[in-house]
Short mmCIF file of C-alpha atoms in Angstrom, two decimals:
data_model
loop_
_atom_site.label_atom_id
_atom_site.label_comp_id
_atom_site.label_asym_id
_atom_site.label_seq_id
_atom_site.Cartn_x
_atom_site.Cartn_y
_atom_site.Cartn_z
CA MET A 538 0.12 0.50 -0.27
CA LYS A 539 1.78 3.35 -1.27
CA PHE A 540 1.03 7.34 1.22
CA ASP A 541 0.06 10.05 -0.74
CA THR A 542 3.38 12.07 -1.11
CA GLU A 543 2.19 14.59 -0.53
CA LEU A 544 1.25 14.21 3.56
CA VAL A 545 4.93 11.61 3.50
CA MET A 546 6.80 14.80 2.38
CA LEU A 547 4.65 16.80 5.07
CA LEU A 548 6.08 14.41 6.96
CA GLY A 549 9.70 15.28 6.71
CA VAL A 550 8.91 18.94 6.69
CA LEU A 551 7.46 18.70 9.92
CA LEU A 552 10.53 15.51 10.86
CA ILE A 553 13.18 18.53 10.20
CA GLY A 554 12.03 21.10 11.03
CA GLY A 555 11.10 19.62 14.29
CA ILE A 556 14.45 19.02 14.19
CA VAL A 557 16.25 22.57 13.31
CA ILE A 558 13.33 23.72 16.16
CA PHE A 559 15.07 21.37 18.87
CA ILE A 560 18.14 22.23 17.79
CA VAL A 561 17.29 26.17 18.00
CA ALA A 562 15.43 25.07 21.16
CA PHE A 563 19.03 23.34 22.82
CA VAL A 564 20.99 26.93 22.21
CA LEU A 565 18.79 28.88 22.99
CA LYS A 566 18.16 27.05 26.93
CA TYR A 567 22.09 26.81 26.86
CA ARG A 568 22.73 29.85 26.53
CA ARG A 569 19.89 30.86 29.15
CA SER A 570 22.03 28.55 31.82
CA GLN A 571 25.06 29.84 30.73
CA ILE A 572 24.50 32.54 31.98
CA GLU A 573 22.67 31.51 35.10
CA PHE A 574 26.46 30.28 36.21
CA VAL A 575 28.28 33.05 35.06
CA HIS A 576 26.43 34.32 37.41
CA GLU A 577 27.20 31.59 39.47
CA ARG A 578 30.15 31.70 39.42
CA GLU A 579 30.78 35.55 39.70
CA LEU A 580 28.46 35.18 43.40
CA LEU A 581 30.56 32.62 44.18
CA GLN A 582 33.84 34.12 43.12
CA ARG A 583 33.04 37.47 45.50
CA LYS A 584 31.77 35.51 48.83
CA PHE A 585 35.46 33.51 48.15
CA ASN A 586 36.83 37.26 47.56
CA GLU A 587 35.16 38.47 50.84
CA ASP A 588 35.65 34.94 53.50
CA VAL A 589 40.24 35.89 52.44
CA LEU A 590 39.19 39.46 53.08
CA GLN A 591 37.83 38.58 55.98
CA ALA A 592 40.97 35.51 57.50
CA ARG A 593 43.05 37.84 56.10
CA ILE A 594 41.40 40.56 59.01
CA GLU A 595 41.09 38.02 61.26
CA ILE A 596 45.00 37.59 60.80
CA SER A 597 45.80 40.74 62.15
CA GLU A 598 43.62 41.26 64.73
CA GLN A 599 44.28 38.06 66.00
CA THR A 600 47.55 38.90 65.90
CA LEU A 601 47.61 42.10 67.77
CA LYS A 602 45.16 41.01 70.43
CA ARG A 603 48.15 38.05 71.32
CA VAL A 604 51.19 41.23 71.18
CA SER A 605 48.90 42.83 72.38
CA MET A 606 48.86 39.78 75.50
CA GLU A 607 52.19 39.24 75.28
CA ILE A 608 52.27 43.26 76.06
CA HIS A 609 50.63 42.28 78.81
CA ASP A 610 51.26 39.65 80.32
CA ASN A 611 55.50 39.67 80.00
CA VAL A 612 57.00 43.29 79.18
CA CYS A 613 55.25 44.93 81.38
CA GLN A 614 55.12 43.06 83.94
CA SER A 615 59.17 42.85 83.69
CA LEU A 616 59.27 46.77 83.67
CA THR A 617 56.94 47.10 86.27
CA VAL A 618 59.21 45.10 88.49
CA ALA A 619 62.34 47.11 86.69
CA ARG A 620 60.64 50.01 87.94
CA ILE A 621 59.72 49.40 91.87
CA GLN A 622 63.16 48.46 92.05
CA MET A 623 64.82 51.24 90.42
CA ASN A 624 62.67 53.07 93.68
CA LEU A 625 63.85 50.75 95.55
CA LEU A 626 67.06 51.34 94.79
CA SER A 627 70.48 52.01 97.51
CA PRO A 628 73.77 51.96 98.62
CA GLU A 629 73.63 49.31 99.82
CA ASN A 630 72.20 47.30 96.24
CA LEU A 631 73.61 49.59 93.87
CA GLU A 632 75.16 46.21 92.83
CA GLU A 633 73.05 43.84 92.65
CA MET A 634 70.23 45.43 91.97
CA LYS A 635 72.32 46.96 88.80
CA ARG A 636 72.69 43.05 87.89
CA SER A 637 69.24 42.72 88.51
CA GLY A 638 67.44 46.22 86.53
CA SER A 639 69.09 45.00 83.68
CA GLU A 640 68.37 41.03 83.18
CA LEU A 641 64.30 42.70 83.83
CA ILE A 642 65.08 45.36 80.65
CA GLY A 643 66.88 42.58 78.59
CA ARG A 644 64.00 40.53 78.89
CA SER A 645 61.63 42.92 77.99
CA LEU A 646 63.64 44.11 75.63
CA ASN A 647 64.02 39.82 74.08
CA ASP A 648 60.34 39.90 74.20
CA LEU A 649 59.56 43.15 72.23
CA ARG A 650 62.14 41.96 69.91
CA ASN A 651 59.65 38.66 69.67
CA ILE A 652 56.70 41.01 69.51
CA ALA A 653 58.38 43.25 66.46
CA HIS A 654 58.57 40.27 64.44
CA SER A 655 54.69 37.89 65.20
CA MET A 656 53.56 41.12 63.93
CA ASN A 657 54.99 40.89 60.81
CA GLY A 658 51.08 39.93 59.42
CA ASN A 659 52.71 39.42 56.12
CA PHE A 660 54.78 36.70 57.46
CA LEU A 661 51.75 34.12 55.50
CA ASN A 662 52.50 35.43 52.64
CA GLU A 663 56.55 36.08 53.00
CA ASN A 664 57.39 32.55 53.76
CA GLY A 665 54.51 29.99 53.92
CA PHE A 666 52.80 28.13 54.80
CA LYS A 667 54.24 25.44 56.26
CA GLU A 668 56.78 28.09 58.53
CA ALA A 669 53.26 30.38 58.57
CA ILE A 670 52.10 27.07 60.72
CA GLU A 671 55.12 26.20 63.13
CA ARG A 672 55.82 29.19 64.22
CA GLU A 673 51.56 29.94 65.08
CA LEU A 674 52.31 26.17 66.80
CA LYS A 675 55.94 28.16 68.41
CA LEU A 676 53.86 30.95 69.86
CA VAL A 677 50.89 28.88 71.18
CA CYS A 678 52.59 26.61 72.88
CA MET A 679 55.12 29.41 74.31
CA ALA A 680 52.13 30.62 75.72
CA GLY A 681 49.97 28.37 76.31
CA ASP A 682 53.40 26.20 77.47
CA MET A 683 52.39 23.19 75.86
CA GLN A 684 54.18 21.03 74.07
CA TYR A 685 53.00 20.99 70.55
CA HIS A 686 54.30 18.16 67.42
CA SER A 687 53.96 19.08 63.94
CA THR A 688 54.20 16.41 60.56
CA TRP A 689 53.85 17.01 57.48
CA LYS A 690 53.51 14.31 55.29
CA SER A 691 53.90 16.18 51.89
CA ASP A 692 54.69 19.75 50.46
CA MET A 693 52.40 23.03 50.51
CA SER A 694 53.46 23.88 47.96
CA ASN A 695 52.16 25.29 44.70
CA HIS A 696 48.91 26.23 46.47
CA PHE A 697 47.15 28.64 46.07
CA LYS A 698 47.63 32.46 48.09
CA GLU A 699 44.20 32.33 48.59
CA ILE A 700 43.68 28.70 50.14
CA GLU A 701 46.53 29.00 52.38
CA VAL A 702 45.31 32.43 53.80
CA ILE A 703 41.70 30.42 54.59
CA LEU A 704 43.83 27.10 56.13
CA PHE A 705 45.43 29.73 58.09
CA ARG A 706 43.18 31.11 59.42
CA CYS A 707 40.82 28.39 59.95
CA VAL A 708 44.23 25.85 61.30
CA GLN A 709 44.73 29.44 63.47
CA GLU A 710 41.31 29.29 64.75
CA ALA A 711 42.01 25.24 65.69
CA LEU A 712 45.64 26.65 67.60
CA ASN A 713 43.58 29.12 69.87
CA ASN A 714 40.69 27.02 70.70
CA CYS A 715 42.74 24.74 72.10
CA LEU A 716 45.07 27.56 74.04
CA LYS A 717 42.16 29.20 74.55
CA HIS A 718 39.67 26.84 76.06
CA SER A 719 41.63 23.30 76.34
CA LYS A 720 43.31 23.62 79.18
CA ALA A 721 46.14 20.96 76.81
CA THR A 722 50.01 20.16 76.81
CA LYS A 723 49.84 18.68 73.93
CA ILE A 724 49.55 20.19 71.13
CA LEU A 725 49.29 16.69 67.53
CA PHE A 726 49.24 18.75 64.27
CA SER A 727 49.55 16.92 60.61
CA TYR A 728 49.36 17.72 57.00
CA ARG A 729 48.92 14.95 54.24
CA GLU A 730 47.18 14.85 51.34
CA LEU A 731 44.62 11.84 50.89
CA ASN A 732 44.06 10.95 46.27
CA ASP A 733 42.71 14.06 45.40
CA ILE A 734 41.92 16.08 49.20
CA LEU A 735 44.56 17.67 51.90
CA VAL A 736 44.60 16.66 55.23
CA LEU A 737 45.25 19.37 57.79
CA GLU A 738 45.21 17.80 61.21
CA VAL A 739 44.67 19.08 64.88
CA SER A 740 44.74 17.69 68.22
CA ASP A 741 44.89 18.12 72.03
CA ASN A 742 44.92 15.97 75.44
CA GLY A 743 42.85 18.91 76.87
CA ILE A 744 39.45 18.52 78.50
CA GLY A 745 37.23 17.82 74.79
CA ILE A 746 34.90 20.27 73.86
CA SER A 747 32.15 21.57 74.77
CA ASN A 748 28.48 21.41 72.90
CA GLU A 749 27.64 24.83 73.27
CA SER A 750 31.47 25.03 72.16
CA ILE A 751 30.29 23.59 68.79
CA THR A 752 27.85 26.26 68.29
CA GLY A 753 30.26 28.41 68.71
CA LEU A 754 31.02 31.15 66.23
CA GLY A 755 34.46 30.56 66.17
CA LEU A 756 34.09 26.65 64.95
CA LYS A 757 31.06 27.75 62.07
CA ASN A 758 33.50 30.15 60.88
CA MET A 759 35.12 27.56 60.05
CA ARG A 760 33.16 25.31 58.78
CA ASP A 761 31.67 28.38 55.75
CA ARG A 762 34.92 28.05 54.49
CA LEU A 763 35.46 24.80 54.62
CA GLU A 764 31.47 24.11 52.74
CA LEU A 765 33.18 27.59 50.27
CA LEU A 766 36.74 25.92 49.65
CA LYS A 767 33.89 22.90 48.90
CA GLY A 768 35.46 20.89 52.24
CA GLU A 769 34.50 19.46 55.32
CA PHE A 770 35.10 20.26 58.64
CA ILE A 771 35.25 16.89 61.13
CA LEU A 772 35.14 17.76 64.66
CA GLU A 773 35.79 14.79 66.70
CA LYS A 774 35.93 13.95 70.67
CA LEU A 775 39.58 11.98 71.22
CA GLU A 776 39.60 9.64 74.13
CA PRO A 777 39.75 9.19 77.09
CA THR A 778 40.39 13.08 76.28
CA GLY A 779 40.99 15.49 74.07
CA THR A 780 39.29 17.03 71.04
CA LYS A 781 40.65 16.36 67.24
CA MET A 782 39.66 18.72 64.80
CA VAL A 783 40.12 17.72 60.99
CA LEU A 784 40.66 20.38 57.89
CA LYS A 785 40.07 18.82 54.03
CA VAL A 786 39.32 20.37 50.58
CA PRO A 787 39.86 19.51 47.85
CA LYS A 788 43.15 20.25 45.74
CA ASN A 789 43.77 22.52 43.27
CA GLU A 790 43.01 21.93 40.31
CA MET A 791 39.25 21.38 41.83
CA ILE A 792 39.10 24.72 43.37
CA LYS A 793 41.09 25.68 41.28
CA LYS A 794 38.12 25.85 38.67
CA GLU A 795 35.87 26.92 41.33
CA PHE A 796 37.01 30.45 42.07
CA LEU A 797 39.92 30.93 39.87
CA MET B 152 30.71 10.95 -12.16
CA ASP B 153 28.47 14.34 -11.74
CA THR B 154 30.65 16.89 -9.55
CA ASP B 155 28.64 17.37 -7.89
CA VAL B 156 29.38 13.78 -6.58
CA SER B 157 33.12 14.88 -7.44
CA VAL B 158 32.50 18.05 -5.04
CA TYR B 159 31.41 15.67 -2.42
CA LEU B 160 34.38 12.60 -3.05
CA ILE B 161 36.51 15.73 -2.56
CA PHE B 162 35.07 17.02 0.81
CA LEU B 163 34.72 14.27 2.20
CA SER B 164 38.69 12.92 1.37
CA ILE B 165 39.75 16.60 2.61
CA SER B 166 37.88 15.64 5.81
CA GLY B 167 39.56 12.22 5.81
CA LEU B 168 43.17 13.89 5.35
CA ILE B 169 42.06 16.01 8.51
CA SER B 170 41.61 12.74 10.82
CA LEU B 171 44.49 11.51 9.47
CA ALA B 172 46.89 14.01 10.01
CA LEU B 173 45.48 14.84 13.43
CA PHE B 174 44.45 11.24 14.86
CA ARG B 175 47.95 11.39 17.34
CA TYR B 176 45.98 13.85 18.67
CA LEU B 177 42.56 13.06 19.52
CA THR B 178 40.76 11.17 22.55
CA ILE B 179 38.99 7.58 21.28
CA GLU B 180 36.23 9.87 20.60
CA TRP B 181 37.58 11.91 17.33
CA LYS B 182 38.83 8.53 17.29
CA LEU B 183 36.59 6.50 16.11
CA LEU B 184 34.87 9.44 13.92
CA SER B 185 37.70 9.19 11.73
CA VAL B 186 37.47 5.83 11.46
CA ILE B 187 33.93 5.80 10.86
CA ILE B 188 34.57 9.19 8.34
CA TRP B 189 37.73 6.73 6.16
CA LEU B 190 35.30 3.63 6.23
CA THR B 191 32.79 6.09 4.58
CA ILE B 192 35.69 6.72 1.67
CA SER B 193 36.62 3.74 1.11
CA VAL B 194 31.70 2.08 0.76
CA GLU B 195 31.97 5.58 -1.10
CA LEU B 196 34.67 4.97 -3.53
CA ILE B 197 33.62 1.32 -3.90
CA SER B 198 29.85 2.54 -4.94
CA HIS B 199 30.87 5.46 -6.99
CA LEU B 200 33.54 3.00 -8.96
CA PRO B 201 32.55 3.72 -12.41
CA SER B 202 32.58 0.03 -13.89
CA ARG B 203 30.54 -0.43 -9.92
CA GLN B 204 28.50 -3.60 -9.73
CA HIS B 205 25.72 -3.02 -8.14
CA GLU B 206 25.66 -5.60 -6.12
CA VAL B 207 29.86 -4.56 -4.93
CA TYR B 208 28.27 -1.05 -3.77
CA SER B 209 25.14 -3.53 -1.61
CA ILE B 210 27.59 -6.01 -0.34
CA ALA B 211 30.24 -2.76 1.28
CA TYR B 212 26.83 -1.34 2.38
CA ASN B 213 25.50 -4.27 4.09
CA LEU B 214 29.34 -4.93 5.94
CA TYR B 215 29.66 -0.80 6.42
CA THR B 216 26.17 0.09 8.65
CA PRO B 217 26.58 -2.40 11.58
CA ILE B 218 30.25 -0.97 11.78
CA THR B 219 29.65 2.58 10.87
CA PHE B 220 26.69 2.72 13.49
CA GLY B 221 28.25 0.47 15.49
CA LEU B 222 31.64 3.05 16.30
CA TYR B 223 29.16 5.84 16.30
CA ILE B 224 27.07 4.72 19.55
CA TRP B 225 30.67 3.50 20.71
CA ILE B 226 31.90 7.27 20.76
CA TYR B 227 28.10 8.17 22.37
CA HIS B 228 28.93 5.46 25.12
CA SER B 229 32.04 6.97 26.32
CA LEU B 230 29.97 10.79 25.87
CA PHE B 231 27.75 10.21 28.43
CA GLN B 232 28.98 9.98 31.98
CA SER B 233 26.43 8.45 33.98
CA ARG B 234 26.33 4.96 34.41
CA SER B 235 22.44 4.54 33.53
CA LEU B 236 23.74 6.14 29.84
CA LYS B 237 26.62 3.78 29.39
CA LEU B 238 24.14 0.50 29.58
CA VAL B 239 21.74 2.41 27.75
CA THR B 240 24.06 2.51 24.58
CA SER B 241 25.18 -0.50 25.30
CA LEU B 242 22.44 -2.43 24.73
CA MET B 243 21.74 0.66 21.75
CA PHE B 244 24.96 -1.00 20.93
CA LEU B 245 24.06 -4.93 20.15
CA LEU B 246 20.77 -4.00 19.09
CA ALA B 247 22.13 -1.61 16.00
CA VAL B 248 24.92 -3.88 15.08
CA ALA B 249 22.85 -7.25 15.43
CA ALA B 250 19.84 -4.57 12.89
CA GLY B 251 22.58 -4.49 10.58
CA LEU B 252 24.21 -7.71 10.92
CA PHE B 253 21.40 -10.44 10.91
CA ALA B 254 18.42 -8.35 8.76
CA PRO B 255 20.22 -9.01 5.33
CA ILE B 256 20.44 -12.13 6.41
CA LEU B 257 17.89 -13.01 7.53
CA THR B 258 15.40 -10.89 4.39
CA ASN B 259 18.15 -13.47 2.11
CA SER B 260 19.36 -9.48 0.56
CA PHE B 261 22.40 -8.62 0.40
CA GLN B 262 22.30 -7.37 -2.99
CA LYS B 263 19.68 -4.50 -1.55
CA PHE B 264 20.79 -1.49 0.39
CA PRO B 265 20.33 -1.84 3.74
CA SER B 266 17.53 0.70 3.84
CA LEU B 267 15.38 -1.00 7.29
CA SER B 268 18.88 -1.54 9.08
CA ILE B 269 19.65 2.10 8.28
CA ALA B 270 17.05 3.71 9.04
CA PHE B 271 15.88 1.41 11.94
CA CYS B 272 20.38 2.90 13.25
CA SER B 273 19.48 5.80 11.99
CA LEU B 274 17.32 6.20 15.49
CA LEU B 275 18.87 4.35 17.74
CA VAL B 276 21.88 7.28 16.90
CA CYS B 277 19.09 9.74 16.88
CA SER B 278 17.69 8.81 20.35
CA CYS B 279 22.01 9.13 21.69
CA SER B 280 22.35 12.22 20.04
CA LEU B 281 18.72 13.85 21.58
CA LEU B 282 20.57 11.98 24.48
CA TYR B 283 23.46 13.25 25.00
CA TYR B 284 21.67 17.08 24.74
CA PHE B 285 19.63 16.32 27.56
CA GLN B 286 23.19 15.59 29.46
CA MET B 287 24.75 18.98 27.86
CA LEU B 288 22.04 20.65 30.19
CA GLN B 289 22.23 18.93 33.02
CA SER B 290 26.36 19.06 32.89
CA ARG B 291 27.38 21.87 35.20
CA VAL B 292 30.34 23.80 34.07
CA LYS B 293 29.36 25.25 30.69
CA GLU B 294 31.51 25.91 27.84
CA SER B 295 31.21 27.80 24.70
CA LEU B 296 28.69 26.21 22.29
CA SER B 297 31.13 26.47 18.93
CA SER B 298 34.06 24.95 21.47
CA LEU B 299 33.20 22.97 22.40
CA PRO B 300 32.98 18.97 19.81
CA THR B 301 30.89 18.00 20.74
CA PHE B 302 28.25 19.96 20.28
CA TRP B 303 28.55 20.29 17.19
CA PHE B 304 29.17 16.57 16.20
CA ASN B 305 25.90 15.72 18.10
CA THR B 306 24.59 18.15 16.26
CA ALA B 307 25.35 17.05 12.90
CA VAL B 308 24.00 13.40 13.66
CA LEU B 309 20.52 15.22 14.79
CA LEU B 310 20.07 16.20 11.10
CA TYR B 311 22.20 13.97 9.46
CA TRP B 312 20.41 11.01 10.70
CA GLY B 313 16.70 12.50 11.47
CA VAL B 314 17.44 12.94 7.90
CA PHE B 315 18.41 9.61 6.17
CA PHE B 316 15.76 7.99 9.12
CA TYR B 317 13.16 9.87 6.53
CA ARG B 318 14.93 9.53 3.60
CA HIS B 319 14.80 5.41 3.93
CA GLY B 320 12.93 5.18 6.35
CA LEU B 321 9.71 6.41 5.63
CA TYR B 322 10.30 8.48 2.44
CA GLN B 323 11.32 5.11 -0.01
CA THR B 324 9.96 2.71 1.93
CA ILE B 325 6.16 3.64 2.47
CA VAL B 326 6.33 5.71 -0.52
CA SER B 327 8.16 4.71 -4.38
CA GLU B 328 11.27 1.99 -4.00
CA SER B 329 12.24 2.86 -7.71
CA PRO B 330 14.22 4.91 -9.37
CA GLY B 331 14.10 7.51 -9.46
CA SER B 332 10.87 9.10 -7.66
CA THR B 333 13.17 10.47 -5.38
CA ILE B 334 16.07 12.95 -7.06
CA TRP B 335 15.06 15.30 -5.07
CA LEU B 336 15.29 13.16 -1.48
CA ASP B 337 18.77 12.04 -3.56
CA ASP B 338 20.35 15.91 -3.86
CA LEU B 339 19.14 16.56 -0.41
CA HIS B 340 20.92 14.02 0.99
CA LEU B 341 24.46 14.51 -0.89
CA TRP B 342 25.09 18.35 -0.19
CA LEU B 343 23.43 17.63 2.76
CA SER B 344 26.37 14.69 3.73
CA LEU B 345 28.63 17.47 1.78
CA ILE B 346 28.66 19.55 5.32
CA TYR B 347 27.99 17.07 6.76
CA TYR B 348 31.61 15.70 6.57
CA ALA B 349 32.38 19.08 6.86
CA VAL B 350 31.19 19.66 9.84
CA LEU B 351 32.32 16.32 11.24
CA ALA B 352 36.45 17.42 9.26
CA TYR B 353 35.02 19.69 11.79
CA VAL B 354 34.75 18.17 14.64
CA VAL B 355 38.85 16.19 15.12
CA VAL B 356 39.99 19.42 14.30
CA LEU B 357 38.09 21.07 17.88
CA GLY B 358 38.80 17.62 18.99
CA SER B 359 42.21 17.77 18.32
CA GLY B 360 42.75 20.18 21.16
CA ARG B 361 45.24 22.52 18.64
CA PHE B 362 43.87 23.92 16.51
CA SER B 363 40.99 25.35 18.85
CA PRO B 364 39.23 29.14 20.04
CA SER B 365 39.80 29.47 23.59
CA ASN B 366 37.64 27.48 25.88
CA LYS B 367 36.36 30.07 27.63
CA ILE B 368 32.41 31.59 28.44
CA HIS B 369 31.12 34.00 26.13
CA VAL B 370 28.60 35.29 27.66
#
C-alpha cells in the first residue's frame, strides 16, 4: 500500500523542521543556563574573595590580640618589676639591683623583639604556609605552656595563596581554641594529601569540647569557609580526653575550576 | 561522475586527510569518528566507481552499516557520563550491530541496499544524540558551544541521521522504492552529506585541541 506522497513530504518537513526547532531551543536554553552559571560563579567568586579578605583581617586581629597579651603579661610585668627595683635603689644594694634591672630590661627587650617579629602580618605570604603554621604552633604553645608535634607528609607548595590564607586562618582558630579552652598540655598537628584531598588535623589532649563550643561562631566560620572551598570540617572527641579537628579540602585543580 | 558527487567525494577525502593528520592528538571518541570517516570514504569510493556492480556496492553497505553505527554508538558510550546512559548505549550498540548484521541475513537481501537497517540504526543514533543534549543541559560546567566539538558532532548527527531516517525509513519505504522517484531527496541528501562531513572534519580539528578557539565562556 502506497501513501499519499504529499502527506509523507509534509511529514518530512515536520520532522526536519522539528529537529531544527529542537536544536535552536536547545541552544537558547543552554545559553540561558550558561548565563546563570556565570552569574552563580561570579557570586561565588565574590563570596570567596570576601572570605579571604575577612580571614586576612582575622589573622591580623589575632596577631594584635596576641601582641597586646604579650606586652601586658611579659613586657609590662618585667618593666614594672624593674621600676620597683629602681625605686628601692640604695647604696647597699646598688650592684645587685643594677644587675637584676639590666636582666629585666634585657628580657623586656627580647620580648619586644619577639613581638615585633610576630607583628609581621605578611609572614604567611613571605615565608609560606608551612613556616607560618610552625611559627603559630610555637607561639601558641609558648603562650599556653604546651608541647607540640607537627607532621608534614607532603609539601604545601604550588597552592594558591588565597586558599592558604583560609586554611591558615582555620588552623589558627583551632590552635586558639586549644589555647583558650582545652587546658591541654600537648598539641599534634598533621598535614597530608590523600588522593586529591588535603587533610589537616589539629588534636590536643585537653578536656574535650563542650556542646556550647560546638555551636560557637569560631567553629561555624571554619565550617563555612571550608564549605566554600568544597571542603569538610570534622570535629571529634578523643578518648579518654581531647579533641581532634580535621579539615579536608579538595586539591588545587578542583578549587581552581570553581574560583580562579 | 556528476560534479556534485565529485565535490562531495573531495570534501569527504579532505575530512579523511584532516583526521589522519590529527589522529595522534585525538581522544578515543574522535579517533573512532576518524575511523568512521575513513570507512565512509572506502564505501563511497566503491559505490561511485565507474565500473562498480550494484551487488558489490550493496554488500559493501551491508557490511558498513553495523560497523559504522556500532562505532557511532560507541562514541556516545564514551561521551556519556552517567552509568545508566552508558548501559543504554551498550544495549543500543548490540541492537545496532544485530540489526545491521542479521537483517540482511534473515531477509536474504545482501544484494539490496540496507535501507531498513540504516533507518533503524539512524533512529538509535538520533536517540543517543537527544540523550546527549540532555546531558549537556545537566552538566554544571557551561563552556561556549562554538568551541565544543561534542555540540557540533551531536548536532550534525541529529540533523544528518534524522534526514537519513526520513529518506530510508519513511519516504523510500512507504512512498516509492523505484529509482528516480527520490531524485530531489537524493540531491538534498548529497548536499547534506557534504556539509555533514565538513562539520565532522571541524569536530576532529576542535577535538584535537590544536587549533581550537579559547574555551573561555563567552556570554
